[in-house]
Amino acid sequence: MRRHMEGEMKEMEDKMKTIVKLMVLKERQTWASERQQLLNEEEDATEEAEKHDSSRILFRGELQKQRQRAGEEIKKRDEVIKSVQQRVHTLEEDIERRAATANESSWWDEVSDLFRSS
Protein backbone atom coordinates (compact mmCIF):
# COMPACT_ATOMS: atom_id res chain seq x y z
CA MET A 1 0.00 0.00 0.00
CA ARG A 2 2.88 2.25 0.74
CA ARG A 3 4.26 1.67 -2.71
CA HIS A 4 0.85 2.30 -4.14
CA MET A 5 0.70 5.62 -2.24
CA GLU A 6 4.22 6.48 -3.32
CA GLY A 7 3.26 5.71 -6.91
CA GLU A 8 0.20 7.95 -6.68
CA MET A 9 2.27 10.65 -5.01
CA LYS A 10 4.87 10.34 -7.75
CA GLU A 11 2.11 10.47 -10.36
CA MET A 12 0.56 13.57 -8.76
CA GLU A 13 3.97 15.15 -8.48
CA ASP A 14 4.60 14.49 -12.16
CA LYS A 15 1.18 15.94 -13.04
CA MET A 16 1.95 19.02 -10.92
CA LYS A 17 5.32 19.44 -12.61
CA THR A 18 3.61 19.11 -15.99
CA ILE A 19 0.97 21.67 -14.99
CA VAL A 20 3.65 24.06 -13.69
CA LYS A 21 5.67 23.60 -16.89
CA LEU A 22 2.55 24.35 -18.96
CA MET A 23 1.81 27.42 -16.84
CA VAL A 24 5.39 28.63 -17.24
CA LEU A 25 5.22 28.03 -21.01
CA LYS A 26 1.91 29.92 -21.24
CA GLU A 27 3.38 32.77 -19.21
CA ARG A 28 6.44 32.86 -21.47
CA GLN A 29 4.19 32.89 -24.53
CA THR A 30 2.18 35.74 -23.02
CA TRP A 31 5.37 37.67 -22.28
CA ALA A 32 6.70 36.99 -25.77
CA SER A 33 3.39 38.11 -27.28
CA GLU A 34 3.31 41.28 -25.15
CA ARG A 35 6.97 41.97 -25.98
CA GLN A 36 6.26 41.56 -29.70
CA GLN A 37 3.24 43.84 -29.41
CA LEU A 38 5.37 46.48 -27.65
CA LEU A 39 8.06 46.13 -30.31
CA ASN A 40 5.43 46.56 -33.04
CA GLU A 41 4.01 49.63 -31.28
CA GLU A 42 7.52 51.06 -30.90
CA GLU A 43 8.22 50.40 -34.59
CA ASP A 44 4.93 52.07 -35.58
CA ALA A 45 5.73 55.05 -33.37
CA THR A 46 9.22 55.28 -34.88
CA GLU A 47 7.80 55.14 -38.42
CA GLU A 48 5.24 57.80 -37.53
CA ALA A 49 7.96 60.01 -36.05
CA GLU A 50 10.09 59.51 -39.18
CA LYS A 51 7.12 60.43 -41.39
CA HIS A 52 6.52 63.50 -39.24
CA ASP A 53 10.20 64.45 -39.43
CA SER A 54 10.20 63.83 -43.17
CA SER A 55 7.09 65.94 -43.74
CA ARG A 56 8.55 68.67 -41.53
CA ILE A 57 11.76 68.62 -43.59
CA LEU A 58 9.72 68.80 -46.80
CA PHE A 59 7.65 71.64 -45.35
CA ARG A 60 10.78 73.57 -44.36
CA GLY A 61 12.24 73.01 -47.83
CA GLU A 62 9.06 74.26 -49.48
CA LEU A 63 8.93 77.20 -47.09
CA GLN A 64 12.52 78.09 -47.97
CA LYS A 65 11.68 77.91 -51.69
CA GLN A 66 8.68 80.20 -51.14
CA ARG A 67 10.85 82.65 -49.21
CA GLN A 68 13.38 82.67 -52.04
CA ARG A 69 10.64 83.23 -54.61
CA ALA A 70 9.15 86.01 -52.51
CA GLY A 71 12.59 87.60 -52.16
CA GLU A 72 13.11 87.43 -55.92
CA GLU A 73 9.66 88.92 -56.55
CA ILE A 74 10.35 91.73 -54.08
CA LYS A 75 13.69 92.40 -55.76
CA LYS A 76 11.99 92.49 -59.20
CA ARG A 77 9.28 94.78 -57.86
CA ASP A 78 11.88 97.10 -56.33
CA GLU A 79 13.75 97.20 -59.66
CA VAL A 80 10.53 98.04 -61.51
CA ILE A 81 9.70 100.76 -58.97
CA LYS A 82 13.22 102.20 -59.26
CA SER A 83 12.96 102.13 -63.06
CA VAL A 84 9.56 103.84 -62.98
CA GLN A 85 10.86 106.46 -60.53
CA GLN A 86 13.84 107.14 -62.80
CA ARG A 87 11.53 107.41 -65.80
CA VAL A 88 9.21 109.78 -63.90
CA HIS A 89 12.20 111.90 -62.87
CA THR A 90 13.44 111.97 -66.47
CA LEU A 91 9.97 112.95 -67.70
CA GLU A 92 9.71 115.68 -65.04
CA GLU A 93 13.08 117.09 -66.13
CA ASP A 94 11.99 116.92 -69.77
CA ILE A 95 8.73 118.67 -68.97
CA GLU A 96 10.55 121.37 -67.00
CA ARG A 97 13.04 121.83 -69.84
CA ARG A 98 10.25 122.06 -72.39
CA ALA A 99 8.31 124.44 -70.18
CA ALA A 100 11.39 126.62 -69.78
CA THR A 101 11.98 126.49 -73.53
CA ALA A 102 8.32 127.25 -74.16
CA ASN A 103 8.46 130.18 -71.74
CA GLU A 104 11.62 131.43 -73.42
CA SER A 105 10.02 131.08 -76.84
CA SER A 106 6.89 132.89 -75.79
CA TRP A 107 9.02 135.56 -74.07
CA TRP A 108 11.01 136.01 -77.26
CA ASP A 109 7.77 136.10 -79.21
CA GLU A 110 6.41 138.79 -76.87
CA VAL A 111 9.64 140.78 -77.17
CA SER A 112 9.55 140.41 -80.94
CA ASP A 113 5.93 141.53 -80.99
CA LEU A 114 6.80 144.57 -78.90
CA PHE A 115 9.58 145.52 -81.29
CA ARG A 116 7.29 145.06 -84.28
CA SER A 117 4.59 147.14 -82.81
CA SER A 118 6.98 149.95 -81.96
mmCIF file of C-alpha atoms in Angstrom:
data_model
loop_
_atom_site.group_PDB
_atom_site.id
_atom_site.type_symbol
_atom_site.label_atom_id
_atom_site.label_comp_id
_atom_site.label_asym_id
_atom_site.label_seq_id
_atom_site.Cartn_x
_atom_site.Cartn_y
_atom_site.Cartn_z
ATOM 1 C CA MET A 1 0.000 0.000 0.000
ATOM 2 C CA ARG A 2 2.881 2.252 0.738
ATOM 3 C CA ARG A 3 4.258 1.673 -2.709
ATOM 4 C CA HIS A 4 0.853 2.305 -4.139
ATOM 5 C CA MET A 5 0.702 5.618 -2.244
ATOM 6 C CA GLU A 6 4.224 6.485 -3.323
ATOM 7 C CA GLY A 7 3.262 5.706 -6.909
ATOM 8 C CA GLU A 8 0.198 7.948 -6.678
ATOM 9 C CA MET A 9 2.271 10.653 -5.013
ATOM 10 C CA LYS A 10 4.870 10.345 -7.751
ATOM 11 C CA GLU A 11 2.114 10.466 -10.364
ATOM 12 C CA MET A 12 0.555 13.570 -8.762
ATOM 13 C CA GLU A 13 3.974 15.150 -8.477
ATOM 14 C CA ASP A 14 4.596 14.491 -12.163
ATOM 15 C CA LYS A 15 1.183 15.942 -13.041
ATOM 16 C CA MET A 16 1.950 19.019 -10.918
ATOM 17 C CA LYS A 17 5.322 19.441 -12.614
ATOM 18 C CA THR A 18 3.615 19.113 -15.994
ATOM 19 C CA ILE A 19 0.971 21.674 -14.993
ATOM 20 C CA VAL A 20 3.651 24.062 -13.692
ATOM 21 C CA LYS A 21 5.667 23.604 -16.890
ATOM 22 C CA LEU A 22 2.551 24.352 -18.956
ATOM 23 C CA MET A 23 1.806 27.420 -16.841
ATOM 24 C CA VAL A 24 5.389 28.628 -17.241
ATOM 25 C CA LEU A 25 5.218 28.025 -21.006
ATOM 26 C CA LYS A 26 1.911 29.923 -21.243
ATOM 27 C CA GLU A 27 3.378 32.772 -19.207
ATOM 28 C CA ARG A 28 6.442 32.859 -21.472
ATOM 29 C CA GLN A 29 4.192 32.892 -24.535
ATOM 30 C CA THR A 30 2.179 35.740 -23.024
ATOM 31 C CA TRP A 31 5.373 37.668 -22.281
ATOM 32 C CA ALA A 32 6.696 36.992 -25.774
ATOM 33 C CA SER A 33 3.392 38.115 -27.280
ATOM 34 C CA GLU A 34 3.314 41.278 -25.148
ATOM 35 C CA ARG A 35 6.965 41.974 -25.977
ATOM 36 C CA GLN A 36 6.260 41.560 -29.695
ATOM 37 C CA GLN A 37 3.241 43.844 -29.407
ATOM 38 C CA LEU A 38 5.367 46.484 -27.648
ATOM 39 C CA LEU A 39 8.061 46.127 -30.305
ATOM 40 C CA ASN A 40 5.432 46.559 -33.036
ATOM 41 C CA GLU A 41 4.011 49.629 -31.283
ATOM 42 C CA GLU A 42 7.518 51.058 -30.904
ATOM 43 C CA GLU A 43 8.222 50.400 -34.590
ATOM 44 C CA ASP A 44 4.931 52.068 -35.579
ATOM 45 C CA ALA A 45 5.730 55.055 -33.369
ATOM 46 C CA THR A 46 9.216 55.280 -34.879
ATOM 47 C CA GLU A 47 7.803 55.137 -38.420
ATOM 48 C CA GLU A 48 5.244 57.801 -37.533
ATOM 49 C CA ALA A 49 7.963 60.010 -36.053
ATOM 50 C CA GLU A 50 10.090 59.514 -39.178
ATOM 51 C CA LYS A 51 7.117 60.435 -41.389
ATOM 52 C CA HIS A 52 6.519 63.503 -39.240
ATOM 53 C CA ASP A 53 10.200 64.451 -39.433
ATOM 54 C CA SER A 54 10.204 63.831 -43.174
ATOM 55 C CA SER A 55 7.095 65.943 -43.740
ATOM 56 C CA ARG A 56 8.550 68.673 -41.527
ATOM 57 C CA ILE A 57 11.759 68.620 -43.586
ATOM 58 C CA LEU A 58 9.715 68.798 -46.799
ATOM 59 C CA PHE A 59 7.647 71.643 -45.354
ATOM 60 C CA ARG A 60 10.780 73.566 -44.362
ATOM 61 C CA GLY A 61 12.244 73.006 -47.827
ATOM 62 C CA GLU A 62 9.063 74.259 -49.476
ATOM 63 C CA LEU A 63 8.933 77.203 -47.085
ATOM 64 C CA GLN A 64 12.520 78.089 -47.972
ATOM 65 C CA LYS A 65 11.677 77.912 -51.695
ATOM 66 C CA GLN A 66 8.677 80.197 -51.145
ATOM 67 C CA ARG A 67 10.850 82.654 -49.212
ATOM 68 C CA GLN A 68 13.384 82.675 -52.040
ATOM 69 C CA ARG A 69 10.637 83.231 -54.614
ATOM 70 C CA ALA A 70 9.152 86.011 -52.508
ATOM 71 C CA GLY A 71 12.592 87.599 -52.161
ATOM 72 C CA GLU A 72 13.108 87.428 -55.919
ATOM 73 C CA GLU A 73 9.659 88.918 -56.547
ATOM 74 C CA ILE A 74 10.348 91.728 -54.076
ATOM 75 C CA LYS A 75 13.687 92.396 -55.763
ATOM 76 C CA LYS A 76 11.992 92.491 -59.196
ATOM 77 C CA ARG A 77 9.276 94.785 -57.864
ATOM 78 C CA ASP A 78 11.884 97.102 -56.334
ATOM 79 C CA GLU A 79 13.752 97.199 -59.657
ATOM 80 C CA VAL A 80 10.528 98.042 -61.508
ATOM 81 C CA ILE A 81 9.701 100.764 -58.974
ATOM 82 C CA LYS A 82 13.216 102.198 -59.262
ATOM 83 C CA SER A 83 12.965 102.131 -63.059
ATOM 84 C CA VAL A 84 9.563 103.840 -62.977
ATOM 85 C CA GLN A 85 10.860 106.458 -60.530
ATOM 86 C CA GLN A 86 13.841 107.143 -62.803
ATOM 87 C CA ARG A 87 11.531 107.409 -65.797
ATOM 88 C CA VAL A 88 9.208 109.779 -63.902
ATOM 89 C CA HIS A 89 12.200 111.902 -62.873
ATOM 90 C CA THR A 90 13.440 111.970 -66.475
ATOM 91 C CA LEU A 91 9.973 112.955 -67.696
ATOM 92 C CA GLU A 92 9.707 115.682 -65.043
ATOM 93 C CA GLU A 93 13.082 117.090 -66.128
ATOM 94 C CA ASP A 94 11.994 116.919 -69.771
ATOM 95 C CA ILE A 95 8.725 118.672 -68.973
ATOM 96 C CA GLU A 96 10.550 121.374 -66.997
ATOM 97 C CA ARG A 97 13.042 121.831 -69.835
ATOM 98 C CA ARG A 98 10.246 122.058 -72.392
ATOM 99 C CA ALA A 99 8.313 124.442 -70.180
ATOM 100 C CA ALA A 100 11.393 126.623 -69.784
ATOM 101 C CA THR A 101 11.975 126.485 -73.527
ATOM 102 C CA ALA A 102 8.318 127.253 -74.165
ATOM 103 C CA ASN A 103 8.457 130.181 -71.738
ATOM 104 C CA GLU A 104 11.623 131.426 -73.422
ATOM 105 C CA SER A 105 10.017 131.080 -76.837
ATOM 106 C CA SER A 106 6.892 132.892 -75.792
ATOM 107 C CA TRP A 107 9.015 135.560 -74.066
ATOM 108 C CA TRP A 108 11.007 136.011 -77.264
ATOM 109 C CA ASP A 109 7.770 136.103 -79.207
ATOM 110 C CA GLU A 110 6.414 138.794 -76.874
ATOM 111 C CA VAL A 111 9.641 140.779 -77.170
ATOM 112 C CA SER A 112 9.547 140.408 -80.937
ATOM 113 C CA ASP A 113 5.926 141.532 -80.986
ATOM 114 C CA LEU A 114 6.797 144.572 -78.902
ATOM 115 C CA PHE A 115 9.583 145.515 -81.289
ATOM 116 C CA ARG A 116 7.295 145.064 -84.279
ATOM 117 C CA SER A 117 4.592 147.140 -82.810
ATOM 118 C CA SER A 118 6.982 149.951 -81.961
#
